[in-house]
Short mmCIF file of C-alpha atoms and ligand atoms in Angstrom, two decimals:
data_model
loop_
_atom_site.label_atom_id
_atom_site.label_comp_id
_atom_site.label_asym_id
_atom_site.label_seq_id
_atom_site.Cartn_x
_atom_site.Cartn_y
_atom_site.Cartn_z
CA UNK I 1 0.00 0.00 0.00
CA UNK I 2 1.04 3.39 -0.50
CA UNK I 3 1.92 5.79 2.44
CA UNK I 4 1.37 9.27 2.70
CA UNK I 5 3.65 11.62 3.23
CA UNK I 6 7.60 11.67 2.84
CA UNK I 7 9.27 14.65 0.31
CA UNK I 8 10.79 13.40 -2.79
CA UNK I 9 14.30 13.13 -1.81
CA UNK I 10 16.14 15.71 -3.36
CA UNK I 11 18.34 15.01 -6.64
CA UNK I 12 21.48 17.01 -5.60
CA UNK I 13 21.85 15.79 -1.80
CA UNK I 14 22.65 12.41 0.35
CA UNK I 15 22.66 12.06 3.43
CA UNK I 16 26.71 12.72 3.61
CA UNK I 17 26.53 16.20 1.07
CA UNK I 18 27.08 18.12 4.04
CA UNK I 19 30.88 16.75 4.46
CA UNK I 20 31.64 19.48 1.37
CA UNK I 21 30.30 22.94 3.36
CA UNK I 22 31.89 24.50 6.30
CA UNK I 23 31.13 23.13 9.14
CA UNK I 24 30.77 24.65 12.70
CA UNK I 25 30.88 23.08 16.51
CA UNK I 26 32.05 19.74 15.60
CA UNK I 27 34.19 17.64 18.30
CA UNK I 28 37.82 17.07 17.07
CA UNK I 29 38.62 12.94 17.45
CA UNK I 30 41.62 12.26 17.88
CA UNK I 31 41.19 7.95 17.41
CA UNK I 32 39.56 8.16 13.60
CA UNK I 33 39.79 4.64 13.49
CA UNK I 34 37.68 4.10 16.92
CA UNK I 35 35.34 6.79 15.23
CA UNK I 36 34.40 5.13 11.86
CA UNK I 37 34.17 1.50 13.78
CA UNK I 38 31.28 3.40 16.18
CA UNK I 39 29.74 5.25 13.19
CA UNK I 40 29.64 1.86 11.23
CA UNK I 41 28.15 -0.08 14.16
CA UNK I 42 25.64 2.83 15.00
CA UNK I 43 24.16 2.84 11.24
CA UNK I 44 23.47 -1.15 11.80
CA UNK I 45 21.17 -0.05 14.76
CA UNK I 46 17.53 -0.43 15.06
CA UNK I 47 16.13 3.06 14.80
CA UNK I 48 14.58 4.78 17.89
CA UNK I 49 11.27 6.46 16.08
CA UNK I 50 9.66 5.84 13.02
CA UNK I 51 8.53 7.57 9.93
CA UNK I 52 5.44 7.37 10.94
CA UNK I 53 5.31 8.81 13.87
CA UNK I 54 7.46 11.52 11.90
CA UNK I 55 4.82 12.59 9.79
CA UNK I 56 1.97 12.35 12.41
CA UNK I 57 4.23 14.88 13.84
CA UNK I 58 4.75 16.92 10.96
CA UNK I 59 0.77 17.03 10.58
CA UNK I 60 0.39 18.60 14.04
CA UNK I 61 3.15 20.78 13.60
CA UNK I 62 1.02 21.99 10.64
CA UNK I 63 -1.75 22.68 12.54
CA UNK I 64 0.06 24.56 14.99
CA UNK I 65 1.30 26.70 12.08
CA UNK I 66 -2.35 27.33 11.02
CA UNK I 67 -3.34 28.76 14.80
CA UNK I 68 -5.00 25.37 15.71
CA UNK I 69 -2.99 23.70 17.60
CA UNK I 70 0.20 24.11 20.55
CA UNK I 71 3.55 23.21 20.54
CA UNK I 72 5.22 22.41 24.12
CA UNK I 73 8.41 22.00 23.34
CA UNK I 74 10.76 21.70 26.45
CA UNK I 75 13.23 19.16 28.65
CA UNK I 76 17.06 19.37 29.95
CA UNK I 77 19.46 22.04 27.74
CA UNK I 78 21.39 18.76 27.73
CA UNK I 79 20.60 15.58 29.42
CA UNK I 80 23.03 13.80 31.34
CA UNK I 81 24.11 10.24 31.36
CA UNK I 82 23.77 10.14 34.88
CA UNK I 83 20.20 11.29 35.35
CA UNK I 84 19.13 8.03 32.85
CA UNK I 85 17.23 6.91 35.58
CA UNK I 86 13.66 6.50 36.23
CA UNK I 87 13.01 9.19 38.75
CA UNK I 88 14.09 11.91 36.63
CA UNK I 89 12.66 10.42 33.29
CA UNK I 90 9.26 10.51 34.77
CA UNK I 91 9.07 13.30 36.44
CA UNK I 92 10.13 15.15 33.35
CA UNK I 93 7.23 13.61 31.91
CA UNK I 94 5.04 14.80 34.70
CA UNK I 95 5.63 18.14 34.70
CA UNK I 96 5.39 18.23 30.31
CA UNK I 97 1.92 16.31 30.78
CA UNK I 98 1.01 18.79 33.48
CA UNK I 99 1.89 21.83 31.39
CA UNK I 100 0.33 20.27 28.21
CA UNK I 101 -3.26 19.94 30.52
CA UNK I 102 -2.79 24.16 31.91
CA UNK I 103 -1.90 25.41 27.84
CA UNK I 104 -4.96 22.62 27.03
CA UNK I 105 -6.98 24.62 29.17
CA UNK I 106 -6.01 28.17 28.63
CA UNK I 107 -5.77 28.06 24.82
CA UNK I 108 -8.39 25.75 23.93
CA UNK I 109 -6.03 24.12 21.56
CA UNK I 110 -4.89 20.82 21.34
CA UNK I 111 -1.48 20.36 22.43
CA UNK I 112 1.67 18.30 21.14
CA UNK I 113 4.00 17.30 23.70
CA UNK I 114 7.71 17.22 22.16
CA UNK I 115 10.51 16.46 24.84
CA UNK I 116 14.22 17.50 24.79
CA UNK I 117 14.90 14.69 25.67
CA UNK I 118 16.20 10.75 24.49
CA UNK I 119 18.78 12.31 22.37
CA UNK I 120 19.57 16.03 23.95
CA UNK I 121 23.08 14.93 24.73
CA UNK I 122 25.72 17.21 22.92
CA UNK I 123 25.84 20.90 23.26
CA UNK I 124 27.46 23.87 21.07
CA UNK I 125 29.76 25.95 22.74
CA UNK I 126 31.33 29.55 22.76
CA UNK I 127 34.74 28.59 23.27
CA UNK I 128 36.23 25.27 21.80
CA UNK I 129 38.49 24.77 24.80
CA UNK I 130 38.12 26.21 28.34
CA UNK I 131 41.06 27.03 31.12
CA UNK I 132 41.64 27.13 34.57
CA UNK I 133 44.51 27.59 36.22
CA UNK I 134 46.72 27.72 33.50
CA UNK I 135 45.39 24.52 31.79
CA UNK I 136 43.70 24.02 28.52
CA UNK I 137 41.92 21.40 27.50
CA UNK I 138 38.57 20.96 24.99
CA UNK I 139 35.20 22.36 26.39
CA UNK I 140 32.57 20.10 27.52
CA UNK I 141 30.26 19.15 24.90
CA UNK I 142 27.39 17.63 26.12
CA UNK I 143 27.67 13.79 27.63
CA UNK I 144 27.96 12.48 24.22
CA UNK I 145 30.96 13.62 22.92
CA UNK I 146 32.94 13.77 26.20
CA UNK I 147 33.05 14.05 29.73
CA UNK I 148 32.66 17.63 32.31
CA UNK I 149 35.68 16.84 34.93
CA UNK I 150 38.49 18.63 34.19
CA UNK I 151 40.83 16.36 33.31
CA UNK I 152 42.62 15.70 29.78
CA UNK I 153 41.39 12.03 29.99
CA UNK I 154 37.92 13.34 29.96
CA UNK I 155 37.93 16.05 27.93
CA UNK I 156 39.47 14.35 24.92
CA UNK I 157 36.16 13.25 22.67
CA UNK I 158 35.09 9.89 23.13
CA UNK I 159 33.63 8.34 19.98
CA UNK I 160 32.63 5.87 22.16
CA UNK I 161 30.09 8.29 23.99
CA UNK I 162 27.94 8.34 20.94
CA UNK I 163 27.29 5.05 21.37
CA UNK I 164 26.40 5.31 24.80
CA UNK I 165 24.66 8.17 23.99
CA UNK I 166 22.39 6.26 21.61
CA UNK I 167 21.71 3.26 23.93
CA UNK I 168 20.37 5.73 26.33
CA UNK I 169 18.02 7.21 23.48
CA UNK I 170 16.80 4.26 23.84
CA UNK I 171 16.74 3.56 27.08
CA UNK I 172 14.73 6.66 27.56
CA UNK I 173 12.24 5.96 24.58
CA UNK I 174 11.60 2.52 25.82
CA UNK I 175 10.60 4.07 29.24
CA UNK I 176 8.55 6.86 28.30
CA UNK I 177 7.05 4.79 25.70
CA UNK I 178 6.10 2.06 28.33
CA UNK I 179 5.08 4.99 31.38
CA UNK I 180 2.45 6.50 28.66
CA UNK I 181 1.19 3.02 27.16
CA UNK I 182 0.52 2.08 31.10
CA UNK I 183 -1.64 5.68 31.21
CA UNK I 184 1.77 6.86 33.29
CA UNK I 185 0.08 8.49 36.21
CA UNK I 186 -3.18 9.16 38.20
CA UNK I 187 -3.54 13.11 37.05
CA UNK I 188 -6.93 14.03 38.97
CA UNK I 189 -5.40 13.19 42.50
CA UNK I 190 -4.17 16.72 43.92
CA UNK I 191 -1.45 15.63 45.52
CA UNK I 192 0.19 14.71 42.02
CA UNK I 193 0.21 18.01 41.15
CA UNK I 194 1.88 19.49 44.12
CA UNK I 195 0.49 22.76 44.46
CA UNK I 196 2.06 23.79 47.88
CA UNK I 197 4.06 26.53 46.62
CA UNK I 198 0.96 28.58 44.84
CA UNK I 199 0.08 29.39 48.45
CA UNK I 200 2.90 32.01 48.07
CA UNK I 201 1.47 33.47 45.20
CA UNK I 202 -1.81 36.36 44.84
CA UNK I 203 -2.56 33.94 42.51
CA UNK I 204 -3.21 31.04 44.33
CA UNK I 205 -7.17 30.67 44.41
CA UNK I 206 -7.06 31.21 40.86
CA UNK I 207 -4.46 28.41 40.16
CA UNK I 208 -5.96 26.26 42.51
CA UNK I 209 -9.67 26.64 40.36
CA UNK I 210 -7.87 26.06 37.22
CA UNK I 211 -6.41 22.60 38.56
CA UNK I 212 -9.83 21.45 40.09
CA UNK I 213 -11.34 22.41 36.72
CA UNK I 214 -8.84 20.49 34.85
CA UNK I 215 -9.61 17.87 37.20
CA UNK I 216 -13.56 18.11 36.65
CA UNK I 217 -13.06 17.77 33.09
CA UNK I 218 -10.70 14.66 32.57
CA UNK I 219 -13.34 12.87 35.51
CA UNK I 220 -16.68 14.38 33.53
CA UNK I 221 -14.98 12.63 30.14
CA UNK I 222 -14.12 9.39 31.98
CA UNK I 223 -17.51 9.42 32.80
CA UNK I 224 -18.88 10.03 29.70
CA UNK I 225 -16.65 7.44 28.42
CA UNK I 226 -16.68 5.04 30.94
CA UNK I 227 -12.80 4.59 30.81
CA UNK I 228 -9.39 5.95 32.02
CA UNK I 229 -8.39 9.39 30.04
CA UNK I 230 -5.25 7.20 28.94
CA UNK I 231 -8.05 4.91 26.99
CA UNK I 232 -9.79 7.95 25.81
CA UNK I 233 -6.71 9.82 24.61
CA UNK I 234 -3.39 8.48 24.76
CA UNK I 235 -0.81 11.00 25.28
CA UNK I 236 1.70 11.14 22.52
CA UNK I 237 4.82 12.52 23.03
CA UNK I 238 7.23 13.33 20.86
CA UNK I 239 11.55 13.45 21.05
CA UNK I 240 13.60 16.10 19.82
CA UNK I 241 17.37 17.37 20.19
CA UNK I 242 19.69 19.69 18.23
CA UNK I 243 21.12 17.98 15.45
CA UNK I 244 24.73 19.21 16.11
CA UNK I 245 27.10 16.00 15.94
CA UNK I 246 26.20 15.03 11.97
CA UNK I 247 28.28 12.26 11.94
CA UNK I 248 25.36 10.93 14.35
CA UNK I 249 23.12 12.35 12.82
CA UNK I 250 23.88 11.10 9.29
CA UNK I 251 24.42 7.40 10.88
CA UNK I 252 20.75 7.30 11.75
CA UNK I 253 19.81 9.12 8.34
CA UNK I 254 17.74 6.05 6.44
CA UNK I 255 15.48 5.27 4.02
CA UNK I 256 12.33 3.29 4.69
CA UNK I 257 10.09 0.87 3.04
CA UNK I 258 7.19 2.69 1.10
CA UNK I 259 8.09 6.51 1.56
CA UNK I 260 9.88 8.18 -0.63
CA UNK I 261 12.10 10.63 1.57
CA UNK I 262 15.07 9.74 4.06
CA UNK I 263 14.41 9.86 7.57
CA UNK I 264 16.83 10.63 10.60
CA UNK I 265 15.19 8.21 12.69
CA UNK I 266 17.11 8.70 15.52
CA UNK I 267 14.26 11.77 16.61
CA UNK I 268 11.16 12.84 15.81
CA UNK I 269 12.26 16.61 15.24
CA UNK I 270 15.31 17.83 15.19
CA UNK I 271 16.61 21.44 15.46
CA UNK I 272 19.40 23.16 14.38
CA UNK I 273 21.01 25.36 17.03
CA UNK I 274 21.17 29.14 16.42
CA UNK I 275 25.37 28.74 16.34
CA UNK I 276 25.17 26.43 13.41
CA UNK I 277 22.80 27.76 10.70
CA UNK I 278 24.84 29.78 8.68
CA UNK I 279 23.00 29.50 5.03
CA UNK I 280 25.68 27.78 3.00
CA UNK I 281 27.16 25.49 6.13
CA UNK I 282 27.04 21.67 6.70
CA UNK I 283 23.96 21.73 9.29
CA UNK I 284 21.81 23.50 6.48
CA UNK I 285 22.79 21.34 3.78
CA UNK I 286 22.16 18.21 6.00
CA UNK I 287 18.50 18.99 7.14
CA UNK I 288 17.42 20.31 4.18
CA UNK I 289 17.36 16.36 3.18
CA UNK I 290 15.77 14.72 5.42
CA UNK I 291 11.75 14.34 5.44
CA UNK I 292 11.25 15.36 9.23
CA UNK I 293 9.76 18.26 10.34
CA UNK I 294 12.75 20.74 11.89
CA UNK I 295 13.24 23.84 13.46
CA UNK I 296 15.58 26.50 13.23
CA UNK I 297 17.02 28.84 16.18
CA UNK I 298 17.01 32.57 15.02
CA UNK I 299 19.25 34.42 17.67
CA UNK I 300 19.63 38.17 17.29
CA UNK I 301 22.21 37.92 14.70
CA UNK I 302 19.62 36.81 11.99
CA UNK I 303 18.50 39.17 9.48
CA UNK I 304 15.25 38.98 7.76
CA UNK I 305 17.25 37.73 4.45
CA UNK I 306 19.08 34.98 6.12
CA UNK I 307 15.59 33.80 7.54
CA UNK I 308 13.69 33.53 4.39
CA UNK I 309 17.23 32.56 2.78
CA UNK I 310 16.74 29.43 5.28
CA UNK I 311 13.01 29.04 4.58
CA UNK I 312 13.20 28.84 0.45
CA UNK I 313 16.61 26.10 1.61
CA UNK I 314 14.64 24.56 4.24
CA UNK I 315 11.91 24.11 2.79
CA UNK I 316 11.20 24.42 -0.80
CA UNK I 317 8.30 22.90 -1.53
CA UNK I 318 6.33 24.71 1.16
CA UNK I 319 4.99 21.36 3.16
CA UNK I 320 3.12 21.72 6.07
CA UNK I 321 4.39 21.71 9.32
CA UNK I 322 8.07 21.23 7.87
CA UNK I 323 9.27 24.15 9.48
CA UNK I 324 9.81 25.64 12.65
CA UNK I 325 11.64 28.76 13.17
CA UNK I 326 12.21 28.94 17.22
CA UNK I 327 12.84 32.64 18.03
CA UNK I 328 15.38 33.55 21.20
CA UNK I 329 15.84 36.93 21.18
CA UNK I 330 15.53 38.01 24.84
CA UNK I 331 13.09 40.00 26.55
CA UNK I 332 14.99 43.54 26.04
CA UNK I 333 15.37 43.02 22.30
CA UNK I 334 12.33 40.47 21.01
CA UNK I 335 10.78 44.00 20.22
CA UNK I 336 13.40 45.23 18.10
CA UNK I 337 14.03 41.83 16.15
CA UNK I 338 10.96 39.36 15.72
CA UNK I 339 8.69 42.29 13.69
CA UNK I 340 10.44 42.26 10.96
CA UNK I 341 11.07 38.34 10.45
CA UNK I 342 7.58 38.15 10.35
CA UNK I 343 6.98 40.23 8.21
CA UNK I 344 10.01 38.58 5.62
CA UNK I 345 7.99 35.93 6.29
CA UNK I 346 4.69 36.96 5.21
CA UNK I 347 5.39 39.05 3.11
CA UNK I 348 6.68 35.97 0.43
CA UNK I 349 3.26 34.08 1.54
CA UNK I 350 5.24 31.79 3.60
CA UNK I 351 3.95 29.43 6.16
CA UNK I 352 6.16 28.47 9.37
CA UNK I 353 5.22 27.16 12.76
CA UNK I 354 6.51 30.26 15.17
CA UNK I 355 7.87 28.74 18.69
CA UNK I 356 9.05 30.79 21.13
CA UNK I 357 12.25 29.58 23.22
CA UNK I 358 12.15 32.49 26.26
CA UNK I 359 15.21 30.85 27.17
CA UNK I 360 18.78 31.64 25.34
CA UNK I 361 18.13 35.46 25.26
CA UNK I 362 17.29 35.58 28.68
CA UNK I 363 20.76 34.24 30.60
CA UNK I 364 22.19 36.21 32.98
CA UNK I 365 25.66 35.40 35.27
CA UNK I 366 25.59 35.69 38.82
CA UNK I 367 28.44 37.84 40.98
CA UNK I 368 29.41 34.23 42.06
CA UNK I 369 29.68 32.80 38.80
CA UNK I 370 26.01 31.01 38.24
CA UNK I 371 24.39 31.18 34.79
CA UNK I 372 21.19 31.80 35.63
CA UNK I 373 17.52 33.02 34.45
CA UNK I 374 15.13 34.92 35.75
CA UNK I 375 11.27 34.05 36.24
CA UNK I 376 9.83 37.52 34.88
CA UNK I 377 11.71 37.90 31.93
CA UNK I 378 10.93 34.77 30.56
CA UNK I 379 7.61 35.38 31.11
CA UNK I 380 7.81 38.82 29.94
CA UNK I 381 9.41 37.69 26.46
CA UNK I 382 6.63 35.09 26.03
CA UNK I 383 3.83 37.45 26.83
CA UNK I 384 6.19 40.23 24.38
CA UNK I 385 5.81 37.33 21.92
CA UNK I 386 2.15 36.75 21.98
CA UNK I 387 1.91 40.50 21.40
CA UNK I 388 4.34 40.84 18.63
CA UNK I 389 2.37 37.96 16.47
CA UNK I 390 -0.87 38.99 17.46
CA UNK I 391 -0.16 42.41 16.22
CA UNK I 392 1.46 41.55 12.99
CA UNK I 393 -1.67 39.31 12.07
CA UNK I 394 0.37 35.89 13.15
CA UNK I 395 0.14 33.42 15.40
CA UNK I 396 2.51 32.33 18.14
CA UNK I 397 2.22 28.52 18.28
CA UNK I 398 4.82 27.35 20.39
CA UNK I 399 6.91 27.74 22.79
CA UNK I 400 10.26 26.02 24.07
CA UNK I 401 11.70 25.66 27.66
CA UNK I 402 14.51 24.36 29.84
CA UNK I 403 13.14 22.41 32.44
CA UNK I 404 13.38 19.70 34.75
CA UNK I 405 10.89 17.73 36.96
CA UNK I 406 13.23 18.37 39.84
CA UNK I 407 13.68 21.13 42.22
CA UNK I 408 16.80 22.18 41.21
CA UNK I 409 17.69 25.86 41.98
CA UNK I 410 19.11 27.17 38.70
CA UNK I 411 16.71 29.67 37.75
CA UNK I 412 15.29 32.54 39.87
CA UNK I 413 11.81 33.67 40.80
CA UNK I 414 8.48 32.34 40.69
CA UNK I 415 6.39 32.28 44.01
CA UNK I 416 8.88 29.65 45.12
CA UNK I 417 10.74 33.11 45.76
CA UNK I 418 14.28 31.47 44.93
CA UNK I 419 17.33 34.29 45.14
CA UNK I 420 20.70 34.58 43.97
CA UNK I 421 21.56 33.48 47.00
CA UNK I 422 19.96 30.22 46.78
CA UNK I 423 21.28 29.02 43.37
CA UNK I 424 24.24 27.43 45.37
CA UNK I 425 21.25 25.38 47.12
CA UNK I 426 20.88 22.40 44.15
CA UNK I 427 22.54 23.91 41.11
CA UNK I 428 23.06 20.72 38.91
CA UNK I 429 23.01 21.79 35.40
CA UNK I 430 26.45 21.47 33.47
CA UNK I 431 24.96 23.76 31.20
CA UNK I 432 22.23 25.90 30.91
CA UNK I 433 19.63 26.79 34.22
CA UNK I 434 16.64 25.18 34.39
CA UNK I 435 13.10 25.99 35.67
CA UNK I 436 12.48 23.70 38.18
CA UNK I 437 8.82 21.62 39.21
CA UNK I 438 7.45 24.19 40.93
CA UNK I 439 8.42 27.48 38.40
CA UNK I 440 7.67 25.24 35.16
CA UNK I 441 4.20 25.08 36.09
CA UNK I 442 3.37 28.32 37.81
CA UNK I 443 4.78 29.66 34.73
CA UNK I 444 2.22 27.76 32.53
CA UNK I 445 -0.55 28.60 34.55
CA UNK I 446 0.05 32.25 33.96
CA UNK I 447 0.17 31.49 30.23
CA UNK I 448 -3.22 29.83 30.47
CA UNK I 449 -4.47 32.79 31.91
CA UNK I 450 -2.80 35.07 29.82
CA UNK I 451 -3.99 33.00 26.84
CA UNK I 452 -7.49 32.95 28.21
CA UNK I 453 -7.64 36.33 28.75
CA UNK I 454 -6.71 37.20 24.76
CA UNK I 455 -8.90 34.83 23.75
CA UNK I 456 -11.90 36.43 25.28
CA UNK I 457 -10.06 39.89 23.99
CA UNK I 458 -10.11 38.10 20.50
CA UNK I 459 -6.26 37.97 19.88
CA UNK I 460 -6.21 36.60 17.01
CA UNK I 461 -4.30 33.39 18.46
CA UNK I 462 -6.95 32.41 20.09
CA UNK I 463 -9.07 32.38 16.71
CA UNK I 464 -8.64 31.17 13.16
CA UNK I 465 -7.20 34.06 10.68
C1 LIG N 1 20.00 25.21 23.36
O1 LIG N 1 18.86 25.05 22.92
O2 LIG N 1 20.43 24.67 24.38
C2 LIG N 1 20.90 26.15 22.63
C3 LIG N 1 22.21 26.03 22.66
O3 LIG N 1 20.19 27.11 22.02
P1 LIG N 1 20.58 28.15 20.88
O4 LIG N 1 21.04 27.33 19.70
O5 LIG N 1 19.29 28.85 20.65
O6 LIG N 1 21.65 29.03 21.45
CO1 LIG N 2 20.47 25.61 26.46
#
């Protein structure tokens, strides 16, 4: 039978055309030999997703793009080896399912749940090697190229890590696949949601309504139904990471039986990071093959011409839900840079799915040396955002956090009331800070109010254009 879906591959690309551009961020390996042995073994593997899945994805992505639909994008900046446990893998899910129900509720929109996560494990850096006390050795990478302890030994990439790397994918699939085929968790008892901290906030009868009524509804539709929600509606969610390392990426680049395109089956949606989307590099030439639906971090440094540059190479034939652009401009300067990339946009009758990462223009360093975020400027880019598409007759359909189930202290604010001075407290991120349980979802349920509230204003994202 013939499937839907799946672009005609394109005649002047494979998936190893990228080896003739520039490329940027790439870990130096010293053992070549080692390197093409794991590459070799890793394109043998059974893949984690499939291209199915891939283009059920691309579909909702495409409805997101049209205003009728939400993306919830959001996980670790980079997972860690160590935290491939079950603990942290489900309470990551928790807090993405519990978000997903708040945005359900404040937007009125379906939502699609895409982790950073079974795959987030190598990261781009500003400097390629990093010194203390006289020493230099490589930067840390992420947990799949090499390891964060100072040492030369651990520093030196590992083409062994991608294999690791990989397995954990996997591991992490397999779990999350098996926590939301088992209906994962019991969402209408209150104690699951741990609302203790809204107490602290003006806010809190209002949050607390907005729980109980998301509570009413999944227990009036069980009802109705006579089943579990899981029955009813089983939660999908999807995996995504930067696509940074292509040699990985290319070794999980396949074709599959009756679809046309090739597939990176090692994700559902992968990104490329705002550091590595120069127009005529390797990262561009790679995804611009492949069949899944990707995004594309636009930093400050874009210009309205490099964006639709990237759209017409991105995505020529104008499919659906194929592209994502991910904005991360800051709060200070989303103002001065998103306007007119929407308009470029526009303005050549182009369709993309807008996200908003509130992330990556908001980080700040401590006087004692903690990268950090605060609570109100995030929030104050996303509701900036909101504002900006609304305005300019678009829609905002995403949005894209750093999070963890845990209470980590990384970022400040929220009613938890976490200071500067508390960072120190549980600061675990090798990377970038992280909201934490309690901040993730206080912050969603003042975007389900905020999203309520334009709805009834008639912003025009809460309505079909
Ligand atoms: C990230 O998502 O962790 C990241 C590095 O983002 P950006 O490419 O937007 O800087
Ligand atoms: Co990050």
């Amino acid at each position: 039978m013939e499937q839907q879906g799946g672009s005609e591959p394109l005649k002047d690309w494979s998936p190893s055309s990228w080896h003739e551009k520039p490329i940027a961020q790439q870990p130096i390996y010293p053992d070549s030999e080692k390197l093409q042995h794991i590459l070799e073994h890793l394109s043998r593997l059974p893949p984690l997703v499939t291209s199915w899945e891939i283009e059920t994805l691309k579909g909702q992505l495409a409805e997101a793009a049209a205003g009728e639909r939400f993306l919830l994008q959001g996980g670790d900046c980079s997972e860690s080896f160590a935290d491939c446990e079950s603990g942290a893998i489900a309470s990551k899910l928790k807090i993405l399912l519990q978000m997903g129900l708040v945005l359900l509720h404040g937007s009125k929109k379906r939502v699609t749940r895409v982790g950073r996560f079974a795959g987030q494990y190598a990261k781009p850096r500003t400097d390629a090697t990093e010194t203390r006390d006289g020493v230099t050795l490589p930067s840390y990478r992420g947990d799949m190229v090499n390891r964060s302890a100072f040492t030369q030994e651990d520093r030196i990439p590992d083409p062994e890590l991608l294999l690791r790397g990989y397995e954990r994918s996997a591991l992490t699939l397999n779990f999350i696949r098996a926590l939301v085929d088992g209906g994962f968790a019991d969402l209408h008892h209150p104690e699951y949601w741990q609302l203790g901290f809204v107490n602290r906030s003006p806010l809190a009868n209002e949050y607390l309504r907005m729980v109980e009524s998301i509570g009413e509804s999944l227990r009036f539709m069980e009802t109705l139904a006579g089943a579990s929600m899981s029955q009813i509606n089983r939660v999908d969610f999807y995996t995504s990471h930067e696509g940074l390392i292509l040699l990985y990426e290319q070794s999980q680049t396949r074709r599959v039986p009756r679809r046309s395109g090739w597939y990176n089956l090692a994700t559902h949606f992968p990104w490329i990071g705002n550091r590595t989307r120069a127009v005529g590099g390797a990262h561009v030439e790679y995804f611009r093959g492949i069949a899944n639906p990707i995004g594309v971090k636009l930093g400050p440094t874009v210009t309205p011409d490099e964006a639709l540059a990237l759209a017409e190479i991105l995505d020529p034939a104008r499919e659906p839900g194929r592209l994502t652009f991910i904005h991360r401009f800051g709060a200070k300067k989303i103002e001065k840079y998103l306007p007119p990339l929407v308009d470029a946009i526009r303005s050549h009758g182009r369709t993309v799915l807008w996200c908003c990462d509130p992330m990556h223009g908001n980080t700040e360093v401590t006087k004692d040396g903690f990268k950090t975020r605060s609570f109100d400027k995030i929030l104050e880019e996303i509701e900036k955002a909101f504002r900006i598409h609304d305005e300019a007759g678009s829609h905002l359909g995403g949005l894209h956090f750093e999070l963890t189930g845990e209470n980590v202290t990384e970022c400040i604010g929220g009613a938890c009331g976490l200071t500067e001075a508390d960072l120190s407290k549980a600061y675990r991120s090798q990377v970038d800070p992280r909201l934490n349980y309690e901040q993730a979802l206080e912050m969603t349920l003042l975007l389900a109010r905020l999203m309520s509230r334009n709805k009834k204003q008639g912003g025009s994202h809460g309505q079909k254009t």
